[in-house]
Each structure stands twice: as C-alpha cells, then as structure tokens.
Short mmCIF file of C-alpha atoms and ligand atoms in Angstrom, two decimals:
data_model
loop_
_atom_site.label_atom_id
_atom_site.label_comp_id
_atom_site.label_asym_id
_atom_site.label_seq_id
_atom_site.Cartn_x
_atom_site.Cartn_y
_atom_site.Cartn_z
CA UNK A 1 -10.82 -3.56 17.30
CA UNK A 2 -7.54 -4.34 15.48
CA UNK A 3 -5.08 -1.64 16.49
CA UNK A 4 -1.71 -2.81 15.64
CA UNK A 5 -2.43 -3.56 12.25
CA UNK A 6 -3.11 -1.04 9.45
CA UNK A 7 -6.65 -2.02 9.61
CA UNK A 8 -7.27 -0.65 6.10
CA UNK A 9 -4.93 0.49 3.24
CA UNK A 10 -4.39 4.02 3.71
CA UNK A 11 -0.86 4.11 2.37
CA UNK A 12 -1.66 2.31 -0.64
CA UNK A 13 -6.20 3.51 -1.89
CA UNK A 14 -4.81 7.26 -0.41
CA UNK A 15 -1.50 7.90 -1.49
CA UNK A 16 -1.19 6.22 -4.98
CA UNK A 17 -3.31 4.19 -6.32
CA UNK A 18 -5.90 7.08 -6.50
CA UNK A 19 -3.14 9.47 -7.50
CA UNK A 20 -0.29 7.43 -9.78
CA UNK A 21 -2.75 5.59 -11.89
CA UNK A 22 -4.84 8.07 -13.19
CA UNK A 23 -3.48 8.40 -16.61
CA UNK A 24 -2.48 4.25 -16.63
CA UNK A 25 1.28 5.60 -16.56
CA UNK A 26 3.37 5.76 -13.89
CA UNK A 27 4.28 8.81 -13.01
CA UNK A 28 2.43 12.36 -13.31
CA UNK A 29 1.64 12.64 -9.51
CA UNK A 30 3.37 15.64 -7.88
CA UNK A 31 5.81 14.31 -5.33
CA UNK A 32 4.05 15.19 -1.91
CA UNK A 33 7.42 15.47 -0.22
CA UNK A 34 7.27 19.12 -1.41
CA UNK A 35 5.50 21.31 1.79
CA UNK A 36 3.24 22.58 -0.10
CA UNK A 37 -0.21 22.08 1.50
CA UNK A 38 -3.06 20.24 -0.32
CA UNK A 39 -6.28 21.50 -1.25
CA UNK A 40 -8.64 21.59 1.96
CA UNK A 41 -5.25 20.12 3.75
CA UNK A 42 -4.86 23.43 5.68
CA UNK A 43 -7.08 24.44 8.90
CA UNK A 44 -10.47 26.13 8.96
CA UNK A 45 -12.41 27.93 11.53
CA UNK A 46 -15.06 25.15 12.78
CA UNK A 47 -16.48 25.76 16.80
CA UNK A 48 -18.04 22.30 16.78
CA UNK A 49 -14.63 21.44 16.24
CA UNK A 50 -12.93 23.50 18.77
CA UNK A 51 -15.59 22.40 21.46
CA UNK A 52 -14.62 18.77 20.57
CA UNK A 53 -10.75 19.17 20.90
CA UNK A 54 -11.66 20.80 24.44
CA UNK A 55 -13.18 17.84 25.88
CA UNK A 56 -10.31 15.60 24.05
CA UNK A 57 -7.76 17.72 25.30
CA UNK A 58 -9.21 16.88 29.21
CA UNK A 59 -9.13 13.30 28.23
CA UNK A 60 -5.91 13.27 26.86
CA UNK A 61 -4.64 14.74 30.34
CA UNK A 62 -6.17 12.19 32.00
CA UNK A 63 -4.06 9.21 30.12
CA UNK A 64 -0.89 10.39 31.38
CA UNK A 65 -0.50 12.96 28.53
CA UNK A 66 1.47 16.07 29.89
CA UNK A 67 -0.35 19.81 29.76
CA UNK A 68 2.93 21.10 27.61
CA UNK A 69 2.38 17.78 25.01
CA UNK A 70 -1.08 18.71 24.44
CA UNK A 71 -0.91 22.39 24.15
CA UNK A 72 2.05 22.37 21.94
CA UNK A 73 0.60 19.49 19.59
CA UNK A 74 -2.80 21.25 19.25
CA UNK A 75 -0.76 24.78 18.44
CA UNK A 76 -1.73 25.83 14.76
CA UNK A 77 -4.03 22.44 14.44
CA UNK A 78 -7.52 23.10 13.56
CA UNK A 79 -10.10 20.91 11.37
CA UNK A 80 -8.87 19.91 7.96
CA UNK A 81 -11.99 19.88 5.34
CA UNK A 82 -9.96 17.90 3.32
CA UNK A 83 -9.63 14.85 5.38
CA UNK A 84 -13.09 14.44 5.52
CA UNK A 85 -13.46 15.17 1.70
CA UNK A 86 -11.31 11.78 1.18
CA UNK A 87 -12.69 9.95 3.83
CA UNK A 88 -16.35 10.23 2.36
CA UNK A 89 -14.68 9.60 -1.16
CA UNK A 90 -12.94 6.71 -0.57
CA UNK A 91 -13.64 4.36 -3.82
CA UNK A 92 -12.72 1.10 -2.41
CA UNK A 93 -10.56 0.44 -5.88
CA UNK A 94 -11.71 -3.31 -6.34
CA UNK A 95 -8.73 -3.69 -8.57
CA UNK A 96 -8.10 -7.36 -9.93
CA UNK A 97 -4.42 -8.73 -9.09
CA UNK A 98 -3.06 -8.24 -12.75
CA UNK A 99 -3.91 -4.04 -12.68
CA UNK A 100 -2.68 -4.08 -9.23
CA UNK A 101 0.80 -5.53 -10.15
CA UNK A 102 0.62 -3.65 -12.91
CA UNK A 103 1.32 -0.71 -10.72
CA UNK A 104 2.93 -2.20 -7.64
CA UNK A 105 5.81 -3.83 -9.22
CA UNK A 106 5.69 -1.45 -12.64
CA UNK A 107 9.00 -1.08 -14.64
CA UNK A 108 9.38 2.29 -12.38
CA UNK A 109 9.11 1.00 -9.42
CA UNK A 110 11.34 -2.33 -10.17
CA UNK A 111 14.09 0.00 -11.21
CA UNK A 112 13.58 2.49 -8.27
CA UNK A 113 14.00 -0.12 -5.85
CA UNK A 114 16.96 -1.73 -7.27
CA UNK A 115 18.69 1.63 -7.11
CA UNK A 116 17.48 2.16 -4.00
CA UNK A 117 18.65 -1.25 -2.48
CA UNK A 118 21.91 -0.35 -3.85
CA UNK A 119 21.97 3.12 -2.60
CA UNK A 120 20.64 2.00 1.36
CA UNK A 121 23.24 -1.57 0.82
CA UNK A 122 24.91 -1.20 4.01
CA UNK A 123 21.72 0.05 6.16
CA UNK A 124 19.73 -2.50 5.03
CA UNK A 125 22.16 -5.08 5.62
CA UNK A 126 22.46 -4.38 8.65
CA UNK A 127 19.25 -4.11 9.14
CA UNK A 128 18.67 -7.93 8.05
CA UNK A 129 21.08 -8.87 10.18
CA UNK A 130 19.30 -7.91 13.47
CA UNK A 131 15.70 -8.38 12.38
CA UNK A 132 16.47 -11.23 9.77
CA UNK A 133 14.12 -9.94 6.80
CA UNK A 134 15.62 -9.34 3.62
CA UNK A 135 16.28 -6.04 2.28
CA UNK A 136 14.54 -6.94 -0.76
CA UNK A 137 11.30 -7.65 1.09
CA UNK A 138 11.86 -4.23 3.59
CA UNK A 139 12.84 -2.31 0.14
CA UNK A 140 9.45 -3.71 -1.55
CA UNK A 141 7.08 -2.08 1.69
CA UNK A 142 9.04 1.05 1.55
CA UNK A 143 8.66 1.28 -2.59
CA UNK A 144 4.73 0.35 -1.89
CA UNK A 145 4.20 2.51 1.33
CA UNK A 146 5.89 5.54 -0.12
CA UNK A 147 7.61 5.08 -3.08
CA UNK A 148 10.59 4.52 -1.52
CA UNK A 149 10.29 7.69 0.54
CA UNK A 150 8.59 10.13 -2.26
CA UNK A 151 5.62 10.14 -0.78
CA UNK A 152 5.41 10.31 2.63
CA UNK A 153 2.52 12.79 2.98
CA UNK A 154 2.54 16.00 3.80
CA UNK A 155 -1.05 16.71 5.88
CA UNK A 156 -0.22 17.28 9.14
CA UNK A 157 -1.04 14.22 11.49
CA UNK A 158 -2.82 16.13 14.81
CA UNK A 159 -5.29 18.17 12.23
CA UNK A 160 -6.06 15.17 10.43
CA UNK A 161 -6.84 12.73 13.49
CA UNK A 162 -8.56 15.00 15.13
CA UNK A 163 -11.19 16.18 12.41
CA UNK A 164 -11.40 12.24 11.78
CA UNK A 165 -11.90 11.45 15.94
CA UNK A 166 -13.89 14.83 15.77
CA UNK A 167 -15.89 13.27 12.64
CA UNK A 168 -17.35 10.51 14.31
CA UNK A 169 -17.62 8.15 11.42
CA UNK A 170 -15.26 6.11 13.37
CA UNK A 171 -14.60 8.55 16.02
CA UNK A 172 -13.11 5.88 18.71
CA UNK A 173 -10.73 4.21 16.56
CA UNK A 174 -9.25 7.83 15.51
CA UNK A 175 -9.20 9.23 18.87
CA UNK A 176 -7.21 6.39 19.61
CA UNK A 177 -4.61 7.06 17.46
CA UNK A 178 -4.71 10.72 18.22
CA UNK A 179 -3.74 9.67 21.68
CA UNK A 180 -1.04 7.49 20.18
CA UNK A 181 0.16 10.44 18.11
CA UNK A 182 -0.11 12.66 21.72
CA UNK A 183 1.92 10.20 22.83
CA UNK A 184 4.89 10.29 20.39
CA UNK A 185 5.15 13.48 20.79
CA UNK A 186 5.74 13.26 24.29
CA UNK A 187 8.25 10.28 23.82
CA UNK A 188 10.47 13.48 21.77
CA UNK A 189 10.51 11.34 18.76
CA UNK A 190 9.54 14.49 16.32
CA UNK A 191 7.84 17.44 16.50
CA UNK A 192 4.02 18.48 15.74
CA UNK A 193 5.57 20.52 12.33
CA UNK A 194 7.63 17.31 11.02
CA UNK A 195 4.70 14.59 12.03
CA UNK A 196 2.94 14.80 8.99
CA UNK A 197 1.94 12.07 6.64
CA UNK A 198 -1.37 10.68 4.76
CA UNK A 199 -5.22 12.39 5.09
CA UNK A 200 -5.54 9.24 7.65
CA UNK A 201 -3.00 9.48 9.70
CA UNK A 202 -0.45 7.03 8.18
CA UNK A 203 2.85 8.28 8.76
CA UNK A 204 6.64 8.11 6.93
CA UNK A 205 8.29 6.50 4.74
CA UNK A 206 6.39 2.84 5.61
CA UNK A 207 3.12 5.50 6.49
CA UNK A 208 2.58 3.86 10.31
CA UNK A 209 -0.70 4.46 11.91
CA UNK A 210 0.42 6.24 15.17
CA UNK A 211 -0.62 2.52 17.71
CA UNK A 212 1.87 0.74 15.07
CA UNK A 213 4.43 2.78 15.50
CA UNK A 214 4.30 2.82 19.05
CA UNK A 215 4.27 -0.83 18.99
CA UNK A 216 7.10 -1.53 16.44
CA UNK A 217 9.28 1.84 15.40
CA UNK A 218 12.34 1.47 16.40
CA UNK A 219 15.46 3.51 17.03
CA UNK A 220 18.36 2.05 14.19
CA UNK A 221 20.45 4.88 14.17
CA UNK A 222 20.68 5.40 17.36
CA UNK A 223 20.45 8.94 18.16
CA UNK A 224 17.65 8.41 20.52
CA UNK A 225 14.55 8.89 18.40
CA UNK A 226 12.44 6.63 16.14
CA UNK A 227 12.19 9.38 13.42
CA UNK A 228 10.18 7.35 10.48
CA UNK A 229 9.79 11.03 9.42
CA UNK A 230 13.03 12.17 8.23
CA UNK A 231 14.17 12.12 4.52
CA UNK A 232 17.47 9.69 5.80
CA UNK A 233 14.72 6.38 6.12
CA UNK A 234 17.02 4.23 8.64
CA UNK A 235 14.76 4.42 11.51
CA UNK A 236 11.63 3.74 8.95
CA UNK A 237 13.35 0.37 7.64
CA UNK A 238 14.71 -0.67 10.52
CA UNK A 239 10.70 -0.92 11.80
CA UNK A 240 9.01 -2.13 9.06
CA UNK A 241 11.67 -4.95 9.49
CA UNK A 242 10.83 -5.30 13.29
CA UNK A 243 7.22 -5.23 12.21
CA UNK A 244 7.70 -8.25 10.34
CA UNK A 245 10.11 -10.09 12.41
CA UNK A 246 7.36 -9.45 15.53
CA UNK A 247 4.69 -10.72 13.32
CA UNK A 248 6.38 -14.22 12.43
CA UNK A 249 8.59 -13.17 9.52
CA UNK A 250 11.16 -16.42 8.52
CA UNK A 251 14.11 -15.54 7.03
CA UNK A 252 15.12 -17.68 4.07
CA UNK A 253 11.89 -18.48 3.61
CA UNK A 254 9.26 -16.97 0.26
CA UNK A 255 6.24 -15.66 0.89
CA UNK A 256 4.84 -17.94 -1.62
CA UNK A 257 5.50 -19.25 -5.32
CA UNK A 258 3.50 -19.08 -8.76
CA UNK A 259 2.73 -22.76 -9.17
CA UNK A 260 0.58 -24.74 -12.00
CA UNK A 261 -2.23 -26.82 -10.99
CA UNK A 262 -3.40 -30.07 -12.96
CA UNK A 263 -6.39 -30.14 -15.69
CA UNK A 264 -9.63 -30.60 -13.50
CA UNK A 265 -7.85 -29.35 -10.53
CA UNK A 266 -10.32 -29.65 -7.92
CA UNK A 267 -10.28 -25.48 -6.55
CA UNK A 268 -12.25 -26.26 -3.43
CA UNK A 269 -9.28 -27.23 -1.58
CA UNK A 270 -7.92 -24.01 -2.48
CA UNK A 271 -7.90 -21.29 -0.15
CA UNK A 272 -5.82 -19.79 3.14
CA UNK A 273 -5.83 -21.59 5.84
CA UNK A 274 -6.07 -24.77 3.76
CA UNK A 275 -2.84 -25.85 4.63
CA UNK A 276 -0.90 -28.97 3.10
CA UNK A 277 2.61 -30.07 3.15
CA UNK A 278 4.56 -30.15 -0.64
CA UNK A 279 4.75 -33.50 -0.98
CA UNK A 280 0.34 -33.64 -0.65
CA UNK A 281 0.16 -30.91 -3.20
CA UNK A 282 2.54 -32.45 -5.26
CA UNK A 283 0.46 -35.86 -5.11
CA UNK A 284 -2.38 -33.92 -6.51
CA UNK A 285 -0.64 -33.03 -9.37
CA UNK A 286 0.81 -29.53 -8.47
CA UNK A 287 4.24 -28.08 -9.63
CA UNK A 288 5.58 -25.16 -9.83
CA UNK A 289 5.01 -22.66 -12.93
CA UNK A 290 7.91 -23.97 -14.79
CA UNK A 291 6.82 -27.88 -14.16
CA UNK A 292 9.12 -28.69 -11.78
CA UNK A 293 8.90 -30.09 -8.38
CA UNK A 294 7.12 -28.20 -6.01
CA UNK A 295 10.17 -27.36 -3.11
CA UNK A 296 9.84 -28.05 0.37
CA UNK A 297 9.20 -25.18 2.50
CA UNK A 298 6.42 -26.59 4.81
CA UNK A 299 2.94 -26.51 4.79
CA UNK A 300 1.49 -23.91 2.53
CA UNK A 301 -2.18 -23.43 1.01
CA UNK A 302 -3.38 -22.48 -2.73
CA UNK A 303 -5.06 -18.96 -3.56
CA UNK A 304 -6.33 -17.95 -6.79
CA UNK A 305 -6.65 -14.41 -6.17
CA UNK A 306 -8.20 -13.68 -9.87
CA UNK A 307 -9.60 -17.26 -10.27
CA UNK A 308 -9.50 -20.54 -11.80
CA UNK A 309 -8.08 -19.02 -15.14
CA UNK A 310 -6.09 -16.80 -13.36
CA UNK A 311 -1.97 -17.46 -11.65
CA UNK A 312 -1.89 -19.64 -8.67
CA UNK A 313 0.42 -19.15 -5.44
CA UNK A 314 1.47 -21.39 -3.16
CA UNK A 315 1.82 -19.47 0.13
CA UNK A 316 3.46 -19.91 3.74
CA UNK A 317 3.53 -18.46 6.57
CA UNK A 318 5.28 -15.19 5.45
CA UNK A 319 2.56 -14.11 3.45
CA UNK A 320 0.87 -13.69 6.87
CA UNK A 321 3.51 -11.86 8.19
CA UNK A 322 3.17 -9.63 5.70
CA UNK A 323 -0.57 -9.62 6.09
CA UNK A 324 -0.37 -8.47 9.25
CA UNK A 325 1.14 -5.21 7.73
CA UNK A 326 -2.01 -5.02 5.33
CA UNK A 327 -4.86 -7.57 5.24
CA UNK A 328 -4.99 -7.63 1.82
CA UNK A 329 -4.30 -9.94 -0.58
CA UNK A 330 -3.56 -7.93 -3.36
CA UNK A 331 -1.06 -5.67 -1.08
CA UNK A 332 0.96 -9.05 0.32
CA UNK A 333 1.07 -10.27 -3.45
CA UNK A 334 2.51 -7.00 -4.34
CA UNK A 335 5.11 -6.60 -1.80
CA UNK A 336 6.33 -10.52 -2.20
CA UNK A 337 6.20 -9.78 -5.89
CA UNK A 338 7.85 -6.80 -5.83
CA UNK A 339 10.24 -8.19 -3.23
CA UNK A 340 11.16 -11.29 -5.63
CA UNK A 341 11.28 -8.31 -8.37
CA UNK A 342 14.44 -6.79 -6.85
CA UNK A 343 16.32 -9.86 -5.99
CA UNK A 344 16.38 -10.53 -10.00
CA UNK A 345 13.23 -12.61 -10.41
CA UNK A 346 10.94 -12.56 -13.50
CA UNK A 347 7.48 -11.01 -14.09
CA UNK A 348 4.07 -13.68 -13.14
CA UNK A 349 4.31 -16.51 -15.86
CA UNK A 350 0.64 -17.48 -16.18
CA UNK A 351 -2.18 -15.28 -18.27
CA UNK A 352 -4.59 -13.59 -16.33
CA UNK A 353 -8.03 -14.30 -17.73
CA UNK A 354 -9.87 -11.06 -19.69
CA UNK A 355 -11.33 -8.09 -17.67
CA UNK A 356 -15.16 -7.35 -17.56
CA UNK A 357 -15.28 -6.08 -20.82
CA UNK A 358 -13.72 -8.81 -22.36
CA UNK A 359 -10.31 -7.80 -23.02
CA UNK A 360 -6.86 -8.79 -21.92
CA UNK A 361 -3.79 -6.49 -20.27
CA UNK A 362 -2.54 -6.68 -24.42
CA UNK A 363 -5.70 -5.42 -25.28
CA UNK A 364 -5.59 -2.74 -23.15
CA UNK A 365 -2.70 -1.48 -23.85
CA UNK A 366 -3.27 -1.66 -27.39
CA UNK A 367 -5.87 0.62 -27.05
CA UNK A 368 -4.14 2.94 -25.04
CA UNK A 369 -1.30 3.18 -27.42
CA UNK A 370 -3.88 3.62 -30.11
CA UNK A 371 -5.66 6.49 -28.66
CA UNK A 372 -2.46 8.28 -28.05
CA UNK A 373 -1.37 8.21 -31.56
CA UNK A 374 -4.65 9.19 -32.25
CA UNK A 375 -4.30 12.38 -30.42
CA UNK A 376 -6.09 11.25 -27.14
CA UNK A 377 -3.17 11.15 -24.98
CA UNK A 378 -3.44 8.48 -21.98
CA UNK A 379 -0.71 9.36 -20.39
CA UNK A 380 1.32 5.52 -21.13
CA UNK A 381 0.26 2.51 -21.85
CA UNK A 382 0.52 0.31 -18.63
CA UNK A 383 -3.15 -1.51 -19.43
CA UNK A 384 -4.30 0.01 -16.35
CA UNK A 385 -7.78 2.22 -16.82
CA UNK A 386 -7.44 4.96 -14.96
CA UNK A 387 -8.96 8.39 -15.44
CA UNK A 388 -6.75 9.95 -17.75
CA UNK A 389 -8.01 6.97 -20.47
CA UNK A 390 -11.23 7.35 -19.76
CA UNK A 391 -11.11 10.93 -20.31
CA UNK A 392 -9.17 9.99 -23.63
CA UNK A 393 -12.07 7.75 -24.41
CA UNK A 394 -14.61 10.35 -24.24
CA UNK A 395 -12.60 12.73 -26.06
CA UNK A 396 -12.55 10.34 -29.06
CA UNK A 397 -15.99 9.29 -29.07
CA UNK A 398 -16.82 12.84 -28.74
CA UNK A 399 -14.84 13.72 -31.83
CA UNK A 400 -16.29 10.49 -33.74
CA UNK A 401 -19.88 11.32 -32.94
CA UNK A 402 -20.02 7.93 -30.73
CA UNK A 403 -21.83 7.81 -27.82
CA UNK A 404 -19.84 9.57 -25.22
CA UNK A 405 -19.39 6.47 -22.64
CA UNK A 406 -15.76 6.92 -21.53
CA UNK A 407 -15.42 3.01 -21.27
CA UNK A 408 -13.01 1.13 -22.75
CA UNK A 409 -14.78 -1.70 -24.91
CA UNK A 410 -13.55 -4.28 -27.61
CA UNK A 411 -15.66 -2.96 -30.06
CA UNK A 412 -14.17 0.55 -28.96
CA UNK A 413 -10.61 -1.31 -29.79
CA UNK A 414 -11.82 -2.49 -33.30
CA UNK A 415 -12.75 1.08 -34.06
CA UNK A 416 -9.09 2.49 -33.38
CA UNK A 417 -7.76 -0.22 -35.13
CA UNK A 418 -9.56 0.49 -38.37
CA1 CA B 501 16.92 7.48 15.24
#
C-alpha cells in the first residue's frame, strides 16, 4: 500500500473540480474557509459506529497512542453521513488535459497566484532557499491544493476518518491514517477543533493525508508546531517544498517543456520511462514548440497526454517529483503549467484536437457565450462543460421544443448561431 503519497486526488476530484467547474466559470463555489458545516458534514447517532470506534480506540492505545489523545480527539466526533455520501459518489472526472488546464491554470488562478507570490515574497524565498524548489512551483501546489489557502476544508478530520476506517470500503488504509491523525494530535501540532480539512481526510492549505504529513510537514516558523492548518500558510509551504525536495525535486531544473515532434513521428517511443538524452530526440527530429533546439537538461521521455494531435512534453525527472505528490498526469501538468504560469510564461502553444462531440475549446465557448445571451446563463465561458451548461442546455432545448438532452453538440452550436 502506498502511504506517503496522496494515493488518489482528494484535494483536487473533492474540493474543486466537482465544485468550481460546475457552471464552466471560475468562481461560484462558496469559500469553505467559512465554519459553516456542510450538508451531512456534522455527526449522527450510528451504534454500529460507536461499537467500531470502541475497538479502534483499544487499538489505538496499543500503538503508543496516550488515553488523554484518544479521548480528547474522539470528544464531539461521531459518524459523518456525508463522507460516505462523496465517497460512493466519487465520478472519477476523466477530464482531457485541455479542460483540466482550463481550470488549473485559469485566468483566476494565474492572477491569484501572482498576487499571492508577491504577497508570501519573503516566506517563500526563504523557503527556496532551504528546500531549493521555487516559489513558483510551491505557489502552483498551494493554488491547486487549496486555492491558495481558500479552500482548505472545513469537515472535521477524526469524524471523517473514522466513518471512512468505520466504512470498510477501504477500512485499513483509513484506519491508518486515523492513527496518523491520533498521532498529530499527540505530537501538539493542532487541536481536534482546528484539524479539519477535505471529506477524505486531506488536510490544509496543500490538503496532506495525515501519513504525509507526518512524513514531510515541517516546522518553518518555528514556534514549535507544523500547523498546515492555520490561515498564515508558512508551515504548509515550507512542507510541500520538503515534500518535493525529499522526493528528488532539482532546482533549476523544468518539469518538462511543450516540444514539436516531426511529420510521421513514430509515437511508440513515446511514453514515461522512455528516457533519451536531447541530443537523441533532437536526431529524430524533435524541437521545441517554437522550432528551436531542444535544451539540454538530461534525459527526458515524450508524453502525449491527449494524443498524437494533441501538445507534446518533454519531461524530466521533476515531473516525478511532483508525481509523487499526485500520480496523475493531468495534476503534474497542471502544477508545472501553472508553475511556469507565474514565473511569466505563456499559455500551451499547440491545438488540442476536438472533444467527443466534435468540437474544439473555441467551439465551446462559443456556445456557452451563445446560450448566455440567449438567456441560458452558463455561468462564463471557460469551454469547460460543467453542470451549470448542461442545465443551460436543457433549458433551451426545453424552450425550443428540442429534445431535452442537456449535451452540448455541433449541431446544438449551429442552432444558437442561427
Ligand atoms: Ca510552526
């Protein structure tokens, strides 16, 4: 079992993507740093539940876990419906690369992180100076984790892990982390009422599982506590950095590079782990986006994350480090986009090929904007389909007498555009 790794992406499928992108704008999602609790986020009577957390409780004492830890982190806890609402609801979003970017590195968040590299300068230069990762890249996991602190989550971490460990769906790998959680607690890093964070578990500003943090939070501001909890995000920064470093991070280094591959391009050498040095890529005809000479920064393999027709990276080993954060390609992408983002870089050069239906990020947008001046508000016009255009959809085909699919379409498109 992985257990230092976020081993899925809470911080990213629970805290925005099924929240922020609803309407295909960027904003509209209540910030959760308010206390007020979520629906189904606050505790319920449940004796199966209660019988549960009395055997955990016995085998919490026997890992070294003091009486006074456990009794004052299971005060007020009790089984969240909730969690397990969103745990059986999990829609693994299968969102290609260009809708994902759409969203990770969105105008919003691009201008949110500038101001907040400017506003944390100092901290996170310091930062990079022990760990040696750039405050761009630390800036771009805190504005994907959280948006850069807004959304830390506010279900409160015990509850949630144990209903999860309680569960059973995967009951070991939770109890686990409850343990870990017991465990910080003990440490006097924060208290049971200030360690909240995501239905999972995921906590602070860079939303740690609780075997992360223990592995990697560290103490920046030196006070004697890792608090990844507390609105000032030092301590949060300072880890995700040490994260990073501990998993291989290079300083100076990118995490990869759009590049252009030759006509007839042969893809099956593509791939990670299919390592080659510059000067072998360049002998097969690849450059970099602009043409130019591929640069020398060691052996790096192709991906093609939406396909042949789609951009293509070069990447290196800091796309692994990253990786280790989140195993998934879409996420690393985002944060080294994002990253590059902030330190003044432009958006991907290359098209992305046409969605399912046949239509292209212009497309979709065009049809969003369409269907808002139309009267069937989709909250912006990103080119993301999220809920709130599909519900704009169905509103128009209702009022058109169409068949009431709530899918966008070309033909749909041609229709708005008269
Ligand atoms: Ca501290």
């Amino acid at each position: 079992m992985q257990t230092n790794r976020r081993v899925f992406t809470l911080g990213l499928g629970a805290l925005w993507l099924s929240g922020c992108v609803s309407g295909g704008g960027g904003g509209g999602m209540a910030s959760v740093v308010s206390r007020a609790a979520e629906p189904g986020m606050s505790p319920v009577a449940n004796a199966g539940f209660d019988t549960w957390v009395n055997g955990f409780k016995s085998r919490a004492a026997g890992r070294g876990l003091s009486q006074s830890t456990i009794d004052t982190a299971f005060r007020g806890a009790g089984y969240l419906p909730g969690v397990i609402e969103r745990d059986r609801n999990q829609t693994e979003f299968k969102r290609t690369l260009e809708d994902y970017l759409a969203i990770a590195a969105s105008p919003d968040r691009i201008a949110k992180g500038r101001a907040a590299l400017a506003r944390h300068r100092g901290t996170l230069s310091a930062i990079e100076s022990r760990y040696g990762v750039e405050a761009e890249v630390v800036t771009a996991v805190w504005g994907l984790e959280s948006q850069y602190g807004e959304r830390r989550g506010t279900v409160p971490v015990i509850s949630a892990l144990a209903t999860l460990a309680y569960d059973g769906r995967r009951g070991a790998f939770f109890e686990q982390q409850l343990t870990a959680a017991l465990r910080i607690l003990q440490n006097g890093d924060t208290t049971p009422a200030n360690m909240t964070g995501s239905w999972a578990g995921a906590m602070g500003h860079t939303q740690f599982i609780p075997t992360s943090y223990l592995e990697f939070a560290v103490d920046f501001t030196g006070d004697g506590r890792r608090d990844i909890w507390a609105d000032d995000p030092t301590d949060a920064l300072a880890s995700a950095a040490a994260y990073l470093s501990r998993s291989g991070w290079r300083k100076g280094q990118p995490w990869g590079i759009e590049i252009r591959l030759p006509a007839g391009f042969n893809t099956g050498v593509t791939g990670r782990g299919k390592g080659r040095s510059s000067d072998a890529w360049s002998g097969l005809g690849v450059t970099t986006a602009d043409g130019g000479r591929l640069p020398n920064h060691g052996t790096g393999s192709i991906i093609l994350p939406q396909g042949a027709n789609g951009p293509a990276f070069l990447i290196f080993n800091n796309f692994n480090a990253i990786a280790r954060y989140n195993n998934a390609v879409n996420y690393v992408i985002g944060v080294g986009h994002l990253s590059d983002r902030l330190r003044g870089a432009g958006p991907i050069r290359s098209n992305f090929p046409p969605d399912a239906t046949g239509m292209t990020m212009a497309d979709r947008q065009d049809l969003q904007r369409r269907l808002t001046a139309a009267g069937f508000d989709t909250d912006g016009s990103d080119g993301v389909i999220g809920a709130k255009t599909r519900a704009a959809i169905a509103a128009f085909q209702r009022a058109r007498g169409l068949p009431v699919t709530g899918e966008p379409s070309l033909s749909l498109l041609q229709t708005l555009r008269g």
